[in-house]
Short mmCIF file of C-alpha atoms in Angstrom, two decimals:
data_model
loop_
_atom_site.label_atom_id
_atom_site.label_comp_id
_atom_site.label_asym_id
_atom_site.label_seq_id
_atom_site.Cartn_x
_atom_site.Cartn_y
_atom_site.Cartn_z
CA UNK A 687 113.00 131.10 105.49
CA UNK A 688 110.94 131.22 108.75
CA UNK A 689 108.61 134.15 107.42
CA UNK A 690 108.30 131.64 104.26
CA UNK A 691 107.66 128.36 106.76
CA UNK A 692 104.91 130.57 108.62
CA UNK A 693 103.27 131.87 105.71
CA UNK A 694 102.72 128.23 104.04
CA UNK A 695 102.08 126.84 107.20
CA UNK A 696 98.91 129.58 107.67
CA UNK A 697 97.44 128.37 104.18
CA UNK A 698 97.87 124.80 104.79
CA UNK A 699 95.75 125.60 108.25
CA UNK A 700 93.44 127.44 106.32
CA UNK A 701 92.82 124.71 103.99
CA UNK A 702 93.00 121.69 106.29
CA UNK A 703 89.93 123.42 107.62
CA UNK A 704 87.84 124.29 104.49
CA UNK A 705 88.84 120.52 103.42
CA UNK A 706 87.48 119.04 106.88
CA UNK A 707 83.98 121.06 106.89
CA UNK A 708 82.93 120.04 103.46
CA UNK A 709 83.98 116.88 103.87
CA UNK A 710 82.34 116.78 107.44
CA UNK A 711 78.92 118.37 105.72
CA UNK A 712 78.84 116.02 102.82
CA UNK A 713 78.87 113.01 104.86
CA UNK A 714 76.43 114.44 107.63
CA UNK A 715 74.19 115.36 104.73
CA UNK A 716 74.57 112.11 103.03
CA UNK A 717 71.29 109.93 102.53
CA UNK A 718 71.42 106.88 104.70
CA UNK A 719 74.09 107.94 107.27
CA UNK A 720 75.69 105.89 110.18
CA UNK A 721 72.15 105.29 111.53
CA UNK A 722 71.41 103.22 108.58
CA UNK A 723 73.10 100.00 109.58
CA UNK A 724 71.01 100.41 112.65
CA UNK A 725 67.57 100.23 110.59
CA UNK A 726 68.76 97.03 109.23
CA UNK A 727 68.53 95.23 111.98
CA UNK A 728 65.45 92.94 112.39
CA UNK A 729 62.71 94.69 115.08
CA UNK A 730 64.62 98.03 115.34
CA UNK A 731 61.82 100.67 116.22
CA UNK A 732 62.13 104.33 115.33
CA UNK A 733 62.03 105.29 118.71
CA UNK A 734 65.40 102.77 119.20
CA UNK A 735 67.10 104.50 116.45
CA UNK A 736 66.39 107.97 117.69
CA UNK A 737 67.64 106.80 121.08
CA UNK A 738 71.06 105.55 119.43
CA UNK A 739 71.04 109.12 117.46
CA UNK A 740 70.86 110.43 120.69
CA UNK A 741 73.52 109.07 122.56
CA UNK A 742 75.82 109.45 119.64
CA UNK A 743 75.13 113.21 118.78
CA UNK A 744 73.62 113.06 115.62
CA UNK A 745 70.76 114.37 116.22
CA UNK A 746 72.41 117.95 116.56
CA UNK A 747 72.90 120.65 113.87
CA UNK A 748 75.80 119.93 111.46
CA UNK A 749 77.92 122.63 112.63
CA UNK A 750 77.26 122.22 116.04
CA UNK A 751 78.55 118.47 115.39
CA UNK A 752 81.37 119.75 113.49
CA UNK A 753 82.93 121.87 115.74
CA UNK A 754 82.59 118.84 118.44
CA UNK A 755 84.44 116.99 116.57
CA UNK A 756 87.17 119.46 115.27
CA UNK A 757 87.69 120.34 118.75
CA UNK A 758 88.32 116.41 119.99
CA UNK A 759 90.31 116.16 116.84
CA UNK A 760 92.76 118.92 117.85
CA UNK A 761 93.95 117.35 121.25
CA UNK A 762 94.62 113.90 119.20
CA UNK A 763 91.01 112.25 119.50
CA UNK A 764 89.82 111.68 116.24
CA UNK A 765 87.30 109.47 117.19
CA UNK A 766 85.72 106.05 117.51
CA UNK A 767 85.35 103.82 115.01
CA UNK A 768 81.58 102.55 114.59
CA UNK A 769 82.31 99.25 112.77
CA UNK A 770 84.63 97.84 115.74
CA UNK A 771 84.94 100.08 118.37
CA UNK A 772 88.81 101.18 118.19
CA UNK A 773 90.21 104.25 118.06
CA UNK A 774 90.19 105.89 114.28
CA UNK A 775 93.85 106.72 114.34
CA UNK A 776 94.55 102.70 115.07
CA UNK A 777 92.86 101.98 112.71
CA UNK A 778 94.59 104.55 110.31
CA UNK A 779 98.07 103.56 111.67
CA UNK A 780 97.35 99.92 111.09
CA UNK A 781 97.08 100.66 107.30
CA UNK A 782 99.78 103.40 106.85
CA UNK A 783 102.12 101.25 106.59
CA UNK A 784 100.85 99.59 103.38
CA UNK A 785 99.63 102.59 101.38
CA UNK A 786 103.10 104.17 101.97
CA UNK A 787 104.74 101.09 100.96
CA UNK A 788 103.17 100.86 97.64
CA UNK A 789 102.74 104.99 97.10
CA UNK A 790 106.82 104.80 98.15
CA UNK A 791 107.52 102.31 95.23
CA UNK A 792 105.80 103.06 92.50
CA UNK A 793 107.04 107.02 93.25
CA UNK A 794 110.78 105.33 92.78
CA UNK A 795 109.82 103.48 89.97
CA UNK A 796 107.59 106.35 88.18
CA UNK A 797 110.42 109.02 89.14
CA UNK A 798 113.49 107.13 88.13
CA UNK A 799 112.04 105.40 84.67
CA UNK A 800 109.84 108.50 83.56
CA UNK A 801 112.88 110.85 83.98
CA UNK A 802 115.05 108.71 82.40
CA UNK A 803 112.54 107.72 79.16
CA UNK A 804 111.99 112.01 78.72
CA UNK A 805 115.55 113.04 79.37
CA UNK A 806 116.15 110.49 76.41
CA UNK A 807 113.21 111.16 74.23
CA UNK A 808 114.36 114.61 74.22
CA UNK A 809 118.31 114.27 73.26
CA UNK A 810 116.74 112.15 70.85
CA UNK A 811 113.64 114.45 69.96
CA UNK A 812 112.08 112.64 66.53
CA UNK A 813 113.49 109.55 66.57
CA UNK A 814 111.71 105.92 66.86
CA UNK A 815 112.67 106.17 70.58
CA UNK A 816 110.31 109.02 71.06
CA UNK A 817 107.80 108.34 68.79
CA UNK A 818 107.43 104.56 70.68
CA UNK A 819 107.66 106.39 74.11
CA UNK A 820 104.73 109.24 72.76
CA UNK A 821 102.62 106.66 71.81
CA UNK A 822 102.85 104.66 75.04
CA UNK A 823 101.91 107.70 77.25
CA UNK A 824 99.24 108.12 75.21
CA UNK A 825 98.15 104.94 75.66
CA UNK A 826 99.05 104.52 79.65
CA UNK A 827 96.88 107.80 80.01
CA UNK A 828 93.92 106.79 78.01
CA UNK A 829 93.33 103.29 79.72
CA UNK A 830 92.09 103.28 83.46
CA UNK A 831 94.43 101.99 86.16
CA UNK A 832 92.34 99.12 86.98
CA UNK A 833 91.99 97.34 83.84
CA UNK A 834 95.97 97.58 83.73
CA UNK A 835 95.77 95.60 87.54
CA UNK A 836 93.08 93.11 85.94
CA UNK A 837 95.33 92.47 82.67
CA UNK A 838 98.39 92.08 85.01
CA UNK A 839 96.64 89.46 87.26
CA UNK A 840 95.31 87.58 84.08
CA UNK A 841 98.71 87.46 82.64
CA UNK A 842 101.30 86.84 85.68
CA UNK A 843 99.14 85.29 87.92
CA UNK A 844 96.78 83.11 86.51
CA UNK A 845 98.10 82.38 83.32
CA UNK A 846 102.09 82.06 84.13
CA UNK A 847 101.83 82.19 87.76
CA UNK A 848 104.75 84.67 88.54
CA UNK A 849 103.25 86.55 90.80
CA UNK A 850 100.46 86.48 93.44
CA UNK A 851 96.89 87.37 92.17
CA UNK A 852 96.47 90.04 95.44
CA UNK A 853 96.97 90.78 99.49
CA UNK A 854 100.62 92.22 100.73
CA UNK A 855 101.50 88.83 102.32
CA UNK A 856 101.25 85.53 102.16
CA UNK A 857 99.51 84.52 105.49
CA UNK A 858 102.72 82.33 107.55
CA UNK A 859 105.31 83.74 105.66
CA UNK A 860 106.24 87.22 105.84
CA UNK A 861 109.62 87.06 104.53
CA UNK A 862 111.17 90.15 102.84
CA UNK A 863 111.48 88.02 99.21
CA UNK A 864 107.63 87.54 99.98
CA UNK A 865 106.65 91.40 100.43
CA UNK A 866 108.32 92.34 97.27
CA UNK A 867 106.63 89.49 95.22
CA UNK A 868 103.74 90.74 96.29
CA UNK A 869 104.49 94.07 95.64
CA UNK A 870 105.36 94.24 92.08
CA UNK A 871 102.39 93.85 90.45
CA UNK A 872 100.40 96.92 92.31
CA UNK A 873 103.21 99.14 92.24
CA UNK A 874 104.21 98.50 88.94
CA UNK A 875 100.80 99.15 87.61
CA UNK A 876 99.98 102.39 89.79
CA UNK A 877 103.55 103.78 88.69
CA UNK A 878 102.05 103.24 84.63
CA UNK A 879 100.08 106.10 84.92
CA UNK A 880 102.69 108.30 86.65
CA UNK A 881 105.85 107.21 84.39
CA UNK A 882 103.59 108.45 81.02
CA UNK A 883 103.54 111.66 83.21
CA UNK A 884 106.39 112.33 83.74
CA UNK A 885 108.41 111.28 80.68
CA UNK A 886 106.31 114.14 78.88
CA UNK A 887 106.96 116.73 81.22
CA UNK A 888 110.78 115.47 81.67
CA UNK A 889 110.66 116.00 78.16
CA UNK A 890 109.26 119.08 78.02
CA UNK A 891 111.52 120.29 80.60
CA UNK A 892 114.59 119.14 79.09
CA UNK A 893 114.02 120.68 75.59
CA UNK A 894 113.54 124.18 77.37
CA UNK A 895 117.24 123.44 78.89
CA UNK A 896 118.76 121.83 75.58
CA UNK A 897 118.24 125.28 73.94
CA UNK A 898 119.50 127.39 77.29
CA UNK A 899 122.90 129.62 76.31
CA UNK A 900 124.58 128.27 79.64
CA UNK A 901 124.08 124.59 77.51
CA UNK A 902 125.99 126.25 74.44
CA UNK A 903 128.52 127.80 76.32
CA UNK A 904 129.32 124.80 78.35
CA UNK A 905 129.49 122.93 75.21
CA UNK A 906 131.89 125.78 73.37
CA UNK A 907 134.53 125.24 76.32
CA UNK A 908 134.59 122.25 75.33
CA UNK A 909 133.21 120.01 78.28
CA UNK A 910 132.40 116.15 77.43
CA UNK A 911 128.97 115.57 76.74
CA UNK A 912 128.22 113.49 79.69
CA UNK A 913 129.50 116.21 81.94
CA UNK A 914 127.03 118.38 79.99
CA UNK A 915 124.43 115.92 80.31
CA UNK A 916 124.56 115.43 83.79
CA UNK A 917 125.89 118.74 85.49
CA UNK A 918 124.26 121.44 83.36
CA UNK A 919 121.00 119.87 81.63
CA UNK A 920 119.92 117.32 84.07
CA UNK A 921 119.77 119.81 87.59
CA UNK A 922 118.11 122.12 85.59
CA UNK A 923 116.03 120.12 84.14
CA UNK A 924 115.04 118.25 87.15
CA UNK A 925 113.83 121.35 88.98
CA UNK A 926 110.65 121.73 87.81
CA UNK A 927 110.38 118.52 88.73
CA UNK A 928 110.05 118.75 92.08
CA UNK A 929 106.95 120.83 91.76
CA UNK A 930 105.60 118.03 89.77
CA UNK A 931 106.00 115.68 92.41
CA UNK A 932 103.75 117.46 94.99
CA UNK A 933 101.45 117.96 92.59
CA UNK A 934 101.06 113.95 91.79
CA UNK A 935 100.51 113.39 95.80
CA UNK A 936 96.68 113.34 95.24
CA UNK A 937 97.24 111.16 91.42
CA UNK A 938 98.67 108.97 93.46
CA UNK A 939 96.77 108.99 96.22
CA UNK A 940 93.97 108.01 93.77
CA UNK A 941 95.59 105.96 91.74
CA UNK A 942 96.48 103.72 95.42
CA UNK A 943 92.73 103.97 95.96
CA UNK A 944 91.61 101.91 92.74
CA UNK A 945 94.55 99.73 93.04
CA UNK A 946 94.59 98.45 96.66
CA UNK A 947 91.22 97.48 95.63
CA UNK A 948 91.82 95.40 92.60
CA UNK A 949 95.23 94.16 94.27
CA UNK A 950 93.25 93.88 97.80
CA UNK A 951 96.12 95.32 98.89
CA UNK A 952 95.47 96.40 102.90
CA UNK A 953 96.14 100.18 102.15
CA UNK A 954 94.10 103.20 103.42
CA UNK A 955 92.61 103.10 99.71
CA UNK A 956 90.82 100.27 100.29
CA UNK A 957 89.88 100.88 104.25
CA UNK A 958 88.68 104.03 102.50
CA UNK A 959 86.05 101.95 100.63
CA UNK A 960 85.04 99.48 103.27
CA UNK A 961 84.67 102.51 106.01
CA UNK A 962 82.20 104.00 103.05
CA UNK A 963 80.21 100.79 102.42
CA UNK A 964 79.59 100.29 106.48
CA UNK A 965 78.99 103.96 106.97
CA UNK A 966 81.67 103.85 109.35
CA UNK A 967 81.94 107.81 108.90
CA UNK A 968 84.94 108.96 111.61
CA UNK A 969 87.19 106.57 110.03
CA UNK A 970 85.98 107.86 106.47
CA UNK A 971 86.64 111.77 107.81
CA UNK A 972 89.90 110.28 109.84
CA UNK A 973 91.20 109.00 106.25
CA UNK A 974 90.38 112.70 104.55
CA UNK A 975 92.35 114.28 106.71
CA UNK A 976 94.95 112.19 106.89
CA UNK A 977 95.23 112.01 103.01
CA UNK A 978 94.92 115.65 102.90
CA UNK A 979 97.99 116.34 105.80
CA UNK A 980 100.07 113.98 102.79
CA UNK A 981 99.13 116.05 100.14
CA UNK A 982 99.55 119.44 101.86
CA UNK A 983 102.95 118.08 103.45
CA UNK A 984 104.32 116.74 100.06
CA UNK A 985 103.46 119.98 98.37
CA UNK A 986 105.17 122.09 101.40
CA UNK A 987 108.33 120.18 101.37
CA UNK A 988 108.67 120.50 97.45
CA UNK A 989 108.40 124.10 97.44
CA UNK A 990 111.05 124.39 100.04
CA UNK A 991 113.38 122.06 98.18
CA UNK A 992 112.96 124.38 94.77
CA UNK A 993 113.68 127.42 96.81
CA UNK A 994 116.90 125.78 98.14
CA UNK A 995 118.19 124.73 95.02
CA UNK A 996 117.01 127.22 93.05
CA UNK A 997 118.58 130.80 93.82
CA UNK A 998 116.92 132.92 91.58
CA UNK A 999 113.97 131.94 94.37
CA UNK A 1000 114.15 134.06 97.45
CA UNK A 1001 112.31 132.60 100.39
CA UNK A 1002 112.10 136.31 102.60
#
């Protein structure tokens, strides 16, 4: 298990770092750049601009830049943040909170009622019930997420008024009945996407164990069919699964981006946008890194929960 650890751990490093320089190079590279907000400003010379490159570094080589800034990030500085002057991870943390919030709930939602819909579909393989649920995912995966959130705030907000149009909060409330009001609508509509996902796959995967011999022969000894159900075809089923789910990280990461937008919900999705539109470039490379530690963490932790449950995997 430890070689295993090591040995993921080493690749994760490996790509944290590829991740960080391109993303460092594109941004350096960029037309406009962080200097651009500067040559807005009314009676800004060129010689005042250069002066400001100078003092912040930018008029170095990319690499050389990179490196400077790898090496602060390493012992926890990740930087400043040009559009208010706080420290990028503040600003980060001060977000976190929401994007995991609505990434955590529409996971639950996408898991629980995608799993169930394909475990279903698939004891019931050409029936109405999968037919209906077919043509749903087809539809859920051909329409983009936002016109789903712009649909849902026509219908439940404006029109019946169920539900609050956007923000996670309303301002001098707080209360926990509040949150989850305004929580439904963006988490519902991110999970869309990701329950038309995995219904197919749950499907798929629970076909392949329908047809298994350990199914017949459980079913020959005459076991009930729930005990069936849930013992022999749902584990199995399920383990795939897991896989699955650190694959979706960055779906859903994406997915949050384009939602927290149309929701204006306070998420790193949309600081991600507003740090790009002031050019506010160590919180935008303070955001791909953190988004990519998720993603390589979610990944990590799957694989090691397949290789514990699953003992034809060895992990030495």
């Amino acid at each position: 298990m430890a070689r295993y650890l090591l040995s993921r751990l080493g690749q994760s490093l490996i790509l944290l770092f590829i991740v960080s320089f391109i993303g460092f190079a594109v941004l350096t590279l960029a037309p406009g750049g962080p200097l651009s907000q500067f040559a807005l400003s009314p009676g800004m010379t060129q010689e005042q601009i250069d002066k400001i490159a100078s003092q912040m570094g930018l008029d170095r080589p990319v690499v050389v830049q990179y490196f400077d800034w790898l090496s602060h990030l390493l012992i926890g500085d990740w930087g400043t943040s040009y559009r208010d002057g706080q420290s990028v991870l503040h600003v980060i943390g001060s977000h976190l909170f929401a994007t995991l919030l609505l990434m955590g709930t529409a996971t639950v939602i996408s898991v629980t009622l995608g799993s169930s819909i394909g475990i279903y579909s698939a004891l019931r393989r050409g029936g109405a019930f999968d037919y209906t649920m077919t043509v749903f995912a087809m539809v859920a995966l051909s329409i983009p997420t936002f016109w789903f959130g712009l649909i849902a705030i026509y219908i439940f907000s404006l029109n019946l008024g169920w539900l609050p149009a956007g923000n996670m909060y309303t301002v001098g409330d707080g209360s926990v009945l509040d949150y989850i009001s305004h929580l439904i609508m963006p988490a519902t509509v991110l999970a869309l996407v990701d329950v038309a996902i995995w219904s197919r796959y749950m499907r798929t995967s629970t076909l392949n164990v329908v047809n298994q011999d350990f199914v017949r022969t459980a079913k020959a000894k005459g076991l009930t069919g729930r005990r069936v159900l849930f013992k022999h075809i749902v584990g199995n089923s399920l383990v795939p699964m897991i896989t699955l789910a650190g694959l979706q990280l960055p779906m859903v990461l994406g997915g949050a981006l384009v939602t927290e937008t149309v929701f204006t919900w306070p998420g790193m999705g949309r600081l991600f946008l507003d740090s790009l539109g002031y050019s506010d470039y160590p919180v935008v490379m303070g955001l791909l890194m953190a988004s990519a530690m998720l993603v390589l963490v979610g990944n990590l932790l799957a694989d090691i929960t397949v290789a514990l449950i699953d003992p034809r995997i060895r992990l030495d």
